[in-house]
PDB file of C-alpha atoms in Angstrom:
ATOM      1  CA  UNK A   1      95.200  56.071  68.788  1.00  0.00           C
ATOM      2  CA  UNK A   2      93.469  53.856  66.028  1.00  0.00           C
ATOM      3  CA  UNK A   3      89.962  53.178  65.475  1.00  0.00           C
ATOM      4  CA  UNK A   4      88.609  50.306  66.411  1.00  0.00           C
ATOM      5  CA  UNK A   5      87.689  47.239  63.280  1.00  0.00           C
ATOM      6  CA  UNK A   6      84.036  48.538  63.257  1.00  0.00           C
ATOM      7  CA  UNK A   7      83.922  52.301  63.490  1.00  0.00           C
ATOM      8  CA  UNK A   8      86.176  51.736  60.513  1.00  0.00           C
ATOM      9  CA  UNK A   9      83.204  49.592  58.627  1.00  0.00           C
ATOM     10  CA  UNK A  10      81.151  51.954  59.784  1.00  0.00           C
ATOM     11  CA  UNK A  11      82.915  54.871  58.387  1.00  0.00           C
ATOM     12  CA  UNK A  12      83.154  52.782  55.272  1.00  0.00           C
ATOM     13  CA  UNK A  13      87.331  53.871  54.895  1.00  0.00           C
ATOM     14  CA  UNK A  14      89.808  51.754  52.928  1.00  0.00           C
ATOM     15  CA  UNK A  15      92.454  51.365  55.506  1.00  0.00           C
ATOM     16  CA  UNK A  16      93.125  48.327  57.929  1.00  0.00           C
ATOM     17  CA  UNK A  17      92.500  47.547  61.179  1.00  0.00           C
ATOM     18  CA  UNK A  18      94.901  47.573  63.406  1.00  0.00           C
ATOM     19  CA  UNK A  19      98.482  49.238  63.878  1.00  0.00           C
ATOM     20  CA  UNK A  20     100.940  50.863  62.208  1.00  0.00           C
ATOM     21  CA  UNK A  21     104.168  48.709  61.714  1.00  0.00           C
ATOM     22  CA  UNK A  22     106.501  50.056  64.819  1.00  0.00           C
ATOM     23  CA  UNK A  23     109.182  50.775  62.190  1.00  0.00           C
ATOM     24  CA  UNK A  24     106.533  53.875  61.382  1.00  0.00           C
ATOM     25  CA  UNK A  25     105.823  53.810  64.515  1.00  0.00           C
ATOM     26  CA  UNK A  26     109.339  55.232  65.313  1.00  0.00           C
ATOM     27  CA  UNK A  27     109.680  57.632  62.547  1.00  0.00           C
ATOM     28  CA  UNK A  28     106.692  59.206  62.578  1.00  0.00           C
ATOM     29  CA  UNK A  29     107.730  59.169  66.649  1.00  0.00           C
ATOM     30  CA  UNK A  30     110.991  61.255  65.056  1.00  0.00           C
ATOM     31  CA  UNK A  31     108.878  63.261  63.425  1.00  0.00           C
ATOM     32  CA  UNK A  32     106.985  65.054  65.928  1.00  0.00           C
ATOM     33  CA  UNK A  33     110.376  65.327  68.485  1.00  0.00           C
ATOM     34  CA  UNK A  34     111.715  66.878  65.705  1.00  0.00           C
ATOM     35  CA  UNK A  35     108.901  69.214  65.326  1.00  0.00           C
ATOM     36  CA  UNK A  36     108.967  69.695  69.346  1.00  0.00           C
ATOM     37  CA  UNK A  37     112.629  71.429  68.940  1.00  0.00           C
ATOM     38  CA  UNK A  38     111.841  73.816  65.795  1.00  0.00           C
ATOM     39  CA  UNK A  39     108.458  75.108  68.308  1.00  0.00           C
ATOM     40  CA  UNK A  40     111.612  74.934  70.932  1.00  0.00           C
ATOM     41  CA  UNK A  41     113.983  76.509  68.852  1.00  0.00           C
ATOM     42  CA  UNK A  42     111.858  79.416  67.097  1.00  0.00           C
ATOM     43  CA  UNK A  43     110.522  80.620  69.659  1.00  0.00           C
ATOM     44  CA  UNK A  44     113.660  81.501  70.827  1.00  0.00           C
ATOM     45  CA  UNK A  45     116.102  85.033  70.601  1.00  0.00           C
ATOM     46  CA  UNK A  46     118.915  82.743  70.070  1.00  0.00           C
ATOM     47  CA  UNK A  47     117.474  80.800  66.765  1.00  0.00           C
ATOM     48  CA  UNK A  48     113.504  82.512  65.873  1.00  0.00           C
ATOM     49  CA  UNK A  49     115.497  84.260  63.063  1.00  0.00           C
ATOM     50  CA  UNK A  50     116.478  81.445  61.105  1.00  0.00           C
ATOM     51  CA  UNK A  51     114.322  80.172  58.743  1.00  0.00           C
ATOM     52  CA  UNK A  52     114.306  76.751  59.705  1.00  0.00           C
ATOM     53  CA  UNK A  53     114.637  73.742  55.920  1.00  0.00           C
ATOM     54  CA  UNK A  54     113.374  69.722  57.757  1.00  0.00           C
ATOM     55  CA  UNK A  55     115.341  67.027  56.490  1.00  0.00           C
ATOM     56  CA  UNK A  56     112.487  66.146  54.238  1.00  0.00           C
ATOM     57  CA  UNK A  57     112.318  68.982  52.375  1.00  0.00           C
ATOM     58  CA  UNK A  58     116.055  69.526  52.005  1.00  0.00           C
ATOM     59  CA  UNK A  59     115.130  65.882  50.120  1.00  0.00           C
ATOM     60  CA  UNK A  60     112.044  67.221  48.244  1.00  0.00           C
ATOM     61  CA  UNK A  61     114.464  70.460  47.075  1.00  0.00           C
ATOM     62  CA  UNK A  62     117.867  68.135  46.254  1.00  0.00           C
ATOM     63  CA  UNK A  63     118.302  65.991  43.235  1.00  0.00           C
ATOM     64  CA  UNK A  64     119.729  62.130  45.034  1.00  0.00           C
ATOM     65  CA  UNK A  65     124.017  62.141  43.824  1.00  0.00           C
ATOM     66  CA  UNK A  66     124.312  65.925  44.391  1.00  0.00           C
ATOM     67  CA  UNK A  67     128.225  67.042  44.834  1.00  0.00           C
ATOM     68  CA  UNK A  68     128.977  66.558  49.275  1.00  0.00           C
ATOM     69  CA  UNK A  69     126.336  64.409  51.125  1.00  0.00           C
ATOM     70  CA  UNK A  70     124.913  61.679  50.843  1.00  0.00           C
ATOM     71  CA  UNK A  71     121.754  61.496  49.887  1.00  0.00           C
ATOM     72  CA  UNK A  72     120.686  59.897  53.450  1.00  0.00           C
ATOM     73  CA  UNK A  73     122.879  61.427  55.367  1.00  0.00           C
ATOM     74  CA  UNK A  74     121.548  64.916  55.451  1.00  0.00           C
ATOM     75  CA  UNK A  75     120.730  66.513  58.992  1.00  0.00           C
ATOM     76  CA  UNK A  76     117.093  66.121  60.902  1.00  0.00           C
ATOM     77  CA  UNK A  77     116.856  70.390  59.697  1.00  0.00           C
ATOM     78  CA  UNK A  78     119.251  73.546  58.381  1.00  0.00           C
ATOM     79  CA  UNK A  79     118.729  76.857  60.222  1.00  0.00           C
ATOM     80  CA  UNK A  80     119.458  79.700  58.229  1.00  0.00           C
ATOM     81  CA  UNK A  81     119.842  82.910  58.757  1.00  0.00           C
ATOM     82  CA  UNK A  82     120.565  85.914  55.481  1.00  0.00           C
ATOM     83  CA  UNK A  83     120.535  82.313  52.897  1.00  0.00           C
ATOM     84  CA  UNK A  84     123.131  80.960  54.065  1.00  0.00           C
ATOM     85  CA  UNK A  85     123.057  77.277  55.919  1.00  0.00           C
ATOM     86  CA  UNK A  86     124.120  78.523  59.744  1.00  0.00           C
ATOM     87  CA  UNK A  87     123.471  75.601  61.608  1.00  0.00           C
ATOM     88  CA  UNK A  88     122.755  71.639  61.385  1.00  0.00           C
ATOM     89  CA  UNK A  89     120.047  70.050  64.007  1.00  0.00           C
ATOM     90  CA  UNK A  90     120.314  66.556  64.732  1.00  0.00           C
ATOM     91  CA  UNK A  91     117.078  64.872  67.493  1.00  0.00           C
ATOM     92  CA  UNK A  92     118.575  61.560  69.219  1.00  0.00           C
ATOM     93  CA  UNK A  93     115.819  59.497  70.537  1.00  0.00           C
ATOM     94  CA  UNK A  94     118.007  56.792  71.086  1.00  0.00           C
ATOM     95  CA  UNK A  95     121.749  55.172  71.123  1.00  0.00           C
ATOM     96  CA  UNK A  96     123.671  54.586  68.630  1.00  0.00           C
ATOM     97  CA  UNK A  97     127.469  53.161  67.625  1.00  0.00           C
ATOM     98  CA  UNK A  98     129.743  55.308  68.765  1.00  0.00           C
ATOM     99  CA  UNK A  99     131.472  54.798  65.288  1.00  0.00           C
ATOM    100  CA  UNK A 100     128.043  56.113  63.760  1.00  0.00           C
ATOM    101  CA  UNK A 101     128.382  59.071  66.110  1.00  0.00           C
ATOM    102  CA  UNK A 102     131.533  59.732  64.888  1.00  0.00           C
ATOM    103  CA  UNK A 103     130.869  59.978  61.327  1.00  0.00           C
ATOM    104  CA  UNK A 104     127.710  61.716  62.225  1.00  0.00           C
ATOM    105  CA  UNK A 105     129.688  64.630  63.963  1.00  0.00           C
ATOM    106  CA  UNK A 106     132.991  64.495  61.747  1.00  0.00           C
ATOM    107  CA  UNK A 107     130.801  65.229  58.618  1.00  0.00           C
ATOM    108  CA  UNK A 108     128.848  67.852  59.967  1.00  0.00           C
ATOM    109  CA  UNK A 109     131.397  69.468  61.565  1.00  0.00           C
ATOM    110  CA  UNK A 110     132.650  69.965  58.062  1.00  0.00           C
ATOM    111  CA  UNK A 111     129.425  71.069  56.340  1.00  0.00           C
ATOM    112  CA  UNK A 112     128.207  73.488  59.288  1.00  0.00           C
ATOM    113  CA  UNK A 113     129.480  76.218  60.838  1.00  0.00           C
ATOM    114  CA  UNK A 114     127.706  74.951  63.804  1.00  0.00           C
ATOM    115  CA  UNK A 115     125.759  71.500  64.201  1.00  0.00           C
ATOM    116  CA  UNK A 116     123.334  71.284  67.469  1.00  0.00           C
ATOM    117  CA  UNK A 117     122.418  67.407  68.884  1.00  0.00           C
ATOM    118  CA  UNK A 118     119.185  67.567  70.636  1.00  0.00           C
ATOM    119  CA  UNK A 119     118.867  64.617  73.197  1.00  0.00           C
ATOM    120  CA  UNK A 120     116.568  62.499  74.913  1.00  0.00           C
ATOM    121  CA  UNK A 121     118.074  61.859  78.712  1.00  0.00           C
ATOM    122  CA  UNK A 122     120.412  62.189  80.660  1.00  0.00           C
ATOM    123  CA  UNK A 123     122.318  59.168  79.560  1.00  0.00           C
ATOM    124  CA  UNK A 124     122.460  60.007  75.830  1.00  0.00           C
ATOM    125  CA  UNK A 125     123.027  63.456  76.362  1.00  0.00           C
ATOM    126  CA  UNK A 126     126.548  62.373  77.554  1.00  0.00           C
ATOM    127  CA  UNK A 127     127.143  59.359  75.459  1.00  0.00           C
ATOM    128  CA  UNK A 128     127.016  63.057  73.514  1.00  0.00           C
ATOM    129  CA  UNK A 129     129.071  64.364  75.397  1.00  0.00           C
ATOM    130  CA  UNK A 130     132.030  61.049  74.691  1.00  0.00           C
ATOM    131  CA  UNK A 131     131.956  61.902  71.225  1.00  0.00           C
ATOM    132  CA  UNK A 132     132.105  65.343  70.566  1.00  0.00           C
ATOM    133  CA  UNK A 133     135.408  64.962  73.103  1.00  0.00           C
ATOM    134  CA  UNK A 134     136.385  62.540  70.732  1.00  0.00           C
ATOM    135  CA  UNK A 135     136.107  65.217  67.895  1.00  0.00           C
ATOM    136  CA  UNK A 136     138.554  67.269  68.949  1.00  0.00           C
ATOM    137  CA  UNK A 137     139.586  71.171  68.656  1.00  0.00           C
ATOM    138  CA  UNK A 138     136.134  70.625  66.338  1.00  0.00           C
ATOM    139  CA  UNK A 139     133.948  69.938  69.561  1.00  0.00           C
ATOM    140  CA  UNK A 140     133.690  74.386  69.487  1.00  0.00           C
ATOM    141  CA  UNK A 141     130.739  73.404  67.005  1.00  0.00           C
ATOM    142  CA  UNK A 142     128.867  71.052  68.629  1.00  0.00           C
ATOM    143  CA  UNK A 143     126.005  71.779  70.880  1.00  0.00           C
ATOM    144  CA  UNK A 144     123.744  69.531  73.005  1.00  0.00           C
ATOM    145  CA  UNK A 145     120.641  70.228  74.062  1.00  0.00           C
ATOM    146  CA  UNK A 146     118.726  67.695  76.643  1.00  0.00           C
ATOM    147  CA  UNK A 147     114.364  68.212  74.954  1.00  0.00           C
TER     148      UNK A 147
END
């Protein structure tokens, strides 16, 4: 949704006329999906007691270069229970390369006791199930659900 050029002039808004760049729309779509996941999880008995920390909140409170995790490789969210990080949440909307899934799953299962992948679409669900199968024993830490 965007205002017309006429409306922008009449409202004397300082913004450029037109749609935001596709990259921004894609990012905001992911943020929207993360918020949908948050709302759904926080209504459940299983996850409702947890405290949700989004990637943005983690970045805001974390200094770049801290040991353990690269700044650009944080999960989409972390669920805390009694002050302890219990669950990494990833929201996946589009297909990535298999090796990227392998690396991400290996990293997350090393850092967190549980990993929850929330995926859009049956095809992507199967891709993540295959990546999880390649994990070996650590696949027991991963749960994959359809959005």
